[in-house]
Tab-separated table of C-alpha atoms in Angstrom:
chain	number	residue	atom	x	y	z
A	1	GLY	CA	28.897	5.360	-4.964
A	2	GLU	CA	26.436	4.115	-2.429
A	3	SER	CA	22.881	3.783	-3.727
A	4	VAL	CA	20.234	5.959	-2.179
A	5	GLY	CA	16.872	4.605	-1.204
A	6	LEU	CA	15.290	1.899	0.805
A	7	HIS	CA	17.330	-1.258	1.124
A	8	LEU	CA	14.815	-3.969	0.429
A	9	PRO	CA	15.565	-7.382	1.878
A	10	THR	CA	15.568	-10.082	-0.725
A	11	LEU	CA	14.713	-13.744	-0.646
A	12	SER	CA	15.584	-16.223	-3.349
A	13	VAL	CA	13.740	-19.514	-3.106
A	14	GLN	CA	13.648	-22.651	-5.193
A	15	GLU	CA	10.312	-23.452	-6.787
A	16	GLY	CA	8.453	-25.922	-4.614
A	17	ASP	CA	10.235	-24.964	-1.411
A	18	ASN	CA	8.595	-23.071	1.429
A	19	SER	CA	9.252	-19.356	1.874
A	20	ILE	CA	9.384	-17.414	5.097
A	21	ILE	CA	9.234	-13.635	5.002
A	22	ASN	CA	9.848	-11.710	8.184
A	23	CYS	CA	8.717	-8.335	9.397
A	24	ALA	CA	9.358	-6.354	12.561
A	25	TYR	CA	6.733	-3.825	13.556
A	26	SER	CA	7.268	-0.833	15.724
A	27	ASN	CA	4.161	-0.066	17.710
A	28	SER	CA	3.141	-2.365	20.546
A	29	ALA	CA	-0.336	-0.814	20.419
A	30	SER	CA	-0.948	-2.004	16.861
A	31	ASP	CA	-3.917	-4.343	16.834
A	32	TYR	CA	-4.207	-5.480	13.248
A	33	PHE	CA	-1.670	-6.629	10.685
A	34	ILE	CA	-1.885	-7.338	7.001
A	35	TRP	CA	0.391	-8.869	4.384
A	36	TYR	CA	0.298	-7.503	0.851
A	37	LYS	CA	1.872	-8.720	-2.365
A	38	GLN	CA	2.918	-6.320	-5.086
A	39	GLU	CA	3.803	-7.532	-8.543
A	40	SER	CA	5.782	-5.355	-10.894
A	41	GLY	CA	3.718	-2.520	-12.302
A	42	LYS	CA	0.680	-3.293	-10.164
A	43	GLY	CA	-0.863	-2.139	-6.936
A	44	PRO	CA	-0.467	-4.046	-3.675
A	45	GLN	CA	-2.829	-6.992	-3.298
A	46	PHE	CA	-4.181	-8.309	-0.005
A	47	ILE	CA	-2.902	-11.737	1.019
A	48	ILE	CA	-3.895	-12.360	4.617
A	49	ASP	CA	-4.523	-10.498	7.849
A	50	ILE	CA	-4.331	-11.220	11.564
A	51	ARG	CA	-5.590	-9.480	14.668
A	52	SER	CA	-3.526	-9.004	17.782
A	53	ASN	CA	-5.634	-11.484	19.764
A	54	MET	CA	-4.355	-14.285	17.536
A	55	ASP	CA	-0.882	-15.696	17.018
A	56	LYS	CA	-1.478	-17.714	13.874
A	57	ARG	CA	-3.804	-17.639	10.901
A	58	GLN	CA	-3.844	-19.823	7.831
A	59	GLY	CA	-5.036	-19.199	4.329
A	60	GLN	CA	-4.568	-20.970	1.061
A	61	ARG	CA	-0.850	-21.873	0.934
A	62	VAL	CA	-0.059	-19.008	3.316
A	63	THR	CA	0.282	-18.780	7.077
A	64	VAL	CA	0.859	-15.661	9.118
A	65	LEU	CA	2.465	-15.860	12.549
A	66	LEU	CA	2.399	-13.054	15.069
A	67	ASN	CA	4.740	-12.797	18.038
A	68	LYS	CA	3.660	-9.803	20.078
A	69	THR	CA	6.396	-10.307	22.660
A	70	VAL	CA	9.111	-9.407	20.181
A	71	LYS	CA	6.851	-7.460	17.777
A	72	HIS	CA	7.501	-9.809	14.928
A	73	LEU	CA	5.335	-10.951	12.061
A	74	SER	CA	6.084	-13.623	9.492
A	75	LEU	CA	4.483	-14.890	6.324
A	76	GLN	CA	5.011	-18.464	5.279
A	77	ILE	CA	4.278	-19.522	1.727
A	78	ALA	CA	4.031	-23.244	1.106
A	79	ALA	CA	5.261	-24.814	-2.105
A	80	THR	CA	6.415	-21.526	-3.620
A	81	GLN	CA	5.500	-21.037	-7.264
A	82	PRO	CA	6.900	-18.730	-9.965
A	83	GLY	CA	3.777	-16.584	-9.613
A	84	ASP	CA	4.790	-15.851	-6.032
A	85	SER	CA	7.683	-13.703	-7.243
A	86	ALA	CA	6.858	-10.202	-6.030
A	87	VAL	CA	7.531	-7.673	-3.301
A	88	TYR	CA	5.813	-8.533	-0.031
A	89	PHE	CA	4.833	-5.872	2.480
A	90	CYS	CA	3.671	-6.174	6.022
A	91	ALA	CA	1.426	-3.406	7.305
A	92	GLU	CA	0.314	-2.519	10.803
A	93	ASN	CA	-2.752	-0.638	11.849
A	94	ARG	CA	-2.464	1.578	14.877
A	95	GLY	CA	-6.178	1.802	15.463
A	96	ASP	CA	-6.896	4.891	13.437
A	97	TYR	CA	-7.609	3.423	9.994
A	98	LYS	CA	-4.106	4.279	8.856
A	99	LEU	CA	-1.951	1.415	7.721
A	100	SER	CA	1.794	1.819	8.101
A	101	PHE	CA	3.668	-0.247	5.533
A	102	GLY	CA	7.068	-1.822	5.957
A	103	ALA	CA	9.840	-1.454	3.406
A	104	GLY	CA	9.028	-4.726	1.680
A	105	THR	CA	10.856	-7.949	0.838
A	106	THR	CA	11.571	-8.943	-2.733
A	107	VAL	CA	10.945	-12.634	-3.330
A	108	THR	CA	12.432	-14.299	-6.390
A	109	VAL	CA	11.434	-17.849	-7.219
A	110	ARG	CA	14.057	-19.927	-9.050
A	111	ALA	CA	12.794	-22.499	-11.496
B	1	ASP	CA	-16.439	-5.792	-10.172
B	2	ALA	CA	-14.013	-3.550	-12.070
B	3	GLY	CA	-11.876	-2.787	-9.060
B	4	VAL	CA	-10.381	0.588	-8.217
B	5	ILE	CA	-9.785	2.554	-11.384
B	6	GLN	CA	-7.073	5.170	-11.629
B	7	SER	CA	-6.151	7.546	-14.420
B	8	PRO	CA	-3.864	8.403	-15.993
B	9	ARG	CA	-1.627	5.333	-15.675
B	10	HIS	CA	1.394	7.356	-16.702
B	11	GLU	CA	1.982	11.088	-16.717
B	12	VAL	CA	5.087	12.981	-17.696
B	13	THR	CA	5.045	16.692	-17.077
B	14	GLU	CA	7.363	19.595	-16.571
B	15	MET	CA	8.144	21.275	-13.313
B	16	GLY	CA	5.603	23.927	-12.472
B	17	GLN	CA	2.711	22.299	-14.274
B	18	GLU	CA	-0.496	21.241	-12.588
B	19	VAL	CA	-1.134	17.521	-12.256
B	20	THR	CA	-4.503	15.924	-11.547
B	21	LEU	CA	-4.784	12.234	-10.715
B	22	ARG	CA	-8.164	10.559	-10.677
B	23	CYS	CA	-9.670	7.627	-8.849
B	24	LYS	CA	-12.911	5.705	-8.979
B	25	PRO	CA	-13.292	3.492	-5.908
B	26	ILE	CA	-15.155	0.216	-5.788
B	27	SER	CA	-18.883	0.811	-5.530
B	28	GLY	CA	-20.123	0.577	-1.969
B	29	HIS	CA	-16.754	1.227	-0.364
B	30	ASP	CA	-16.973	3.964	2.221
B	31	TYR	CA	-13.263	4.580	2.662
B	32	LEU	CA	-10.853	5.938	0.086
B	33	PHE	CA	-7.105	6.307	0.550
B	34	TRP	CA	-4.378	8.007	-1.460
B	35	TYR	CA	-0.861	6.568	-1.121
B	36	ARG	CA	2.441	7.538	-2.669
B	37	GLN	CA	5.221	5.032	-3.367
B	38	THR	CA	8.856	5.926	-3.906
B	39	MET	CA	12.107	4.057	-3.577
B	40	MET	CA	13.227	6.496	-0.914
B	41	ARG	CA	10.206	6.353	1.366
B	42	GLY	CA	8.207	3.291	0.365
B	43	LEU	CA	4.419	3.452	0.644
B	44	GLU	CA	3.158	6.543	2.417
B	45	LEU	CA	-0.419	7.434	3.239
B	46	LEU	CA	-1.236	10.923	2.024
B	47	ILE	CA	-4.910	11.305	2.916
B	48	TYR	CA	-8.024	9.267	3.459
B	49	PHE	CA	-11.748	9.890	3.190
B	50	ASN	CA	-14.760	8.340	4.877
B	51	ASN	CA	-18.115	8.879	3.192
B	52	ASN	CA	-16.536	11.550	0.969
B	53	VAL	CA	-15.242	13.542	3.956
B	54	PRO	CA	-11.464	13.965	4.453
B	55	ILE	CA	-10.586	12.398	7.774
B	56	ASP	CA	-6.831	12.661	7.970
B	57	ASP	CA	-4.592	14.632	5.628
B	58	SER	CA	-1.545	14.674	7.860
B	59	GLY	CA	0.434	12.780	5.240
B	60	MET	CA	-0.014	15.396	2.539
B	61	PRO	CA	3.508	16.739	1.959
B	62	GLU	CA	2.696	20.406	1.588
B	63	ASP	CA	0.165	22.899	0.373
B	64	ARG	CA	0.940	22.101	-3.234
B	65	PHE	CA	-1.018	18.892	-2.718
B	66	SER	CA	-4.790	18.810	-2.452
B	67	ALA	CA	-7.397	16.058	-2.634
B	68	LYS	CA	-11.126	16.114	-3.108
B	69	MET	CA	-13.936	13.615	-3.143
B	70	PRO	CA	-17.008	15.328	-4.589
B	71	ASN	CA	-19.064	12.131	-4.554
B	72	ALA	CA	-18.847	8.497	-3.585
B	73	SER	CA	-17.537	7.392	-6.955
B	74	PHE	CA	-14.797	9.907	-7.692
B	75	SER	CA	-11.735	11.428	-6.074
B	76	THR	CA	-8.890	13.603	-7.324
B	77	LEU	CA	-5.389	14.295	-6.113
B	78	LYS	CA	-3.961	17.534	-7.435
B	79	ILE	CA	-0.412	18.808	-7.331
B	80	GLN	CA	0.100	22.447	-8.195
B	81	PRO	CA	2.772	23.390	-9.025
B	82	SER	CA	4.524	20.067	-9.532
B	83	GLU	CA	8.202	19.551	-8.699
B	84	PRO	CA	10.669	16.813	-9.701
B	85	ARG	CA	10.606	15.402	-6.161
B	86	ASP	CA	6.912	14.630	-6.628
B	87	SER	CA	7.856	11.901	-9.098
B	88	ALA	CA	6.395	8.703	-7.715
B	89	VAL	CA	3.663	6.150	-8.183
B	90	TYR	CA	0.408	7.339	-6.648
B	91	PHE	CA	-2.068	4.707	-5.557
B	92	CYS	CA	-5.696	5.003	-4.698
B	93	ALA	CA	-7.288	2.335	-2.526
B	94	SER	CA	-10.748	1.731	-1.144
B	95	THR	CA	-12.390	-0.493	1.419
B	96	ARG	CA	-15.849	-1.093	2.776
B	97	GLN	CA	-14.764	-0.783	6.367
B	98	GLY	CA	-11.358	0.644	7.229
B	99	PRO	CA	-8.752	-0.426	8.040
B	100	GLY	CA	-9.503	-3.840	6.646
B	101	GLU	CA	-8.556	-5.250	3.313
B	102	LEU	CA	-7.609	-2.366	1.070
B	103	PHE	CA	-8.234	-2.746	-2.632
B	104	PHE	CA	-5.589	-0.860	-4.555
B	105	GLY	CA	-5.751	0.523	-8.041
B	106	GLU	CA	-2.992	-0.044	-10.566
B	107	GLY	CA	-1.425	3.297	-9.726
B	108	SER	CA	-0.544	6.466	-11.598
B	109	ARG	CA	3.152	6.810	-12.357
B	110	LEU	CA	4.099	10.486	-12.317
B	111	THR	CA	7.343	11.834	-13.692
B	112	VAL	CA	8.067	15.521	-13.238
B	113	LEU	CA	10.958	16.762	-15.358
């Protein structure tokens, strides 16, 4: 029968390649966005954030792009490594200290 | 810094029993959040505190759930009576200034039989 539960998008990427993880957010009033990484059996871990007055922000091996016109957020990981295998969540803040998390994308890095 | 500390890491209990989950936030963090994670609903915010005061509990599923923060270094999430549908991983998170970078604990995996 059909499985019940969230259907998590998946991404399989070759080690060393770049990864792009996409996220659509719902609220045009959201002013702050965060990407989290969750490894199996652990809590989510902050990766990078971006405010709505920016369209790009770079960190170490990661870049977040924000397109407010189409309410789209992406996370780019350069030179993906086996340790990058995890579930990645985007989260939006609607201005009231409450983060709303997306369903998550499972990234698997192939050796 | 030890990070956010949660206990127990795993709890298996029977329907109808009381469950208490505990959290010690990072010292100096003024905000504390309780989240629940399930396959069905993903990560949901249950309640959050600022300076030990509950600010928003609109995510608490029903009256069986309650949360307290008696001081800046300790919070509890209680479920009484527990039901099988409460089975989930419960996360506590803290931050110095919401809604910035949340620091999550390792979670408490609850199984209600």
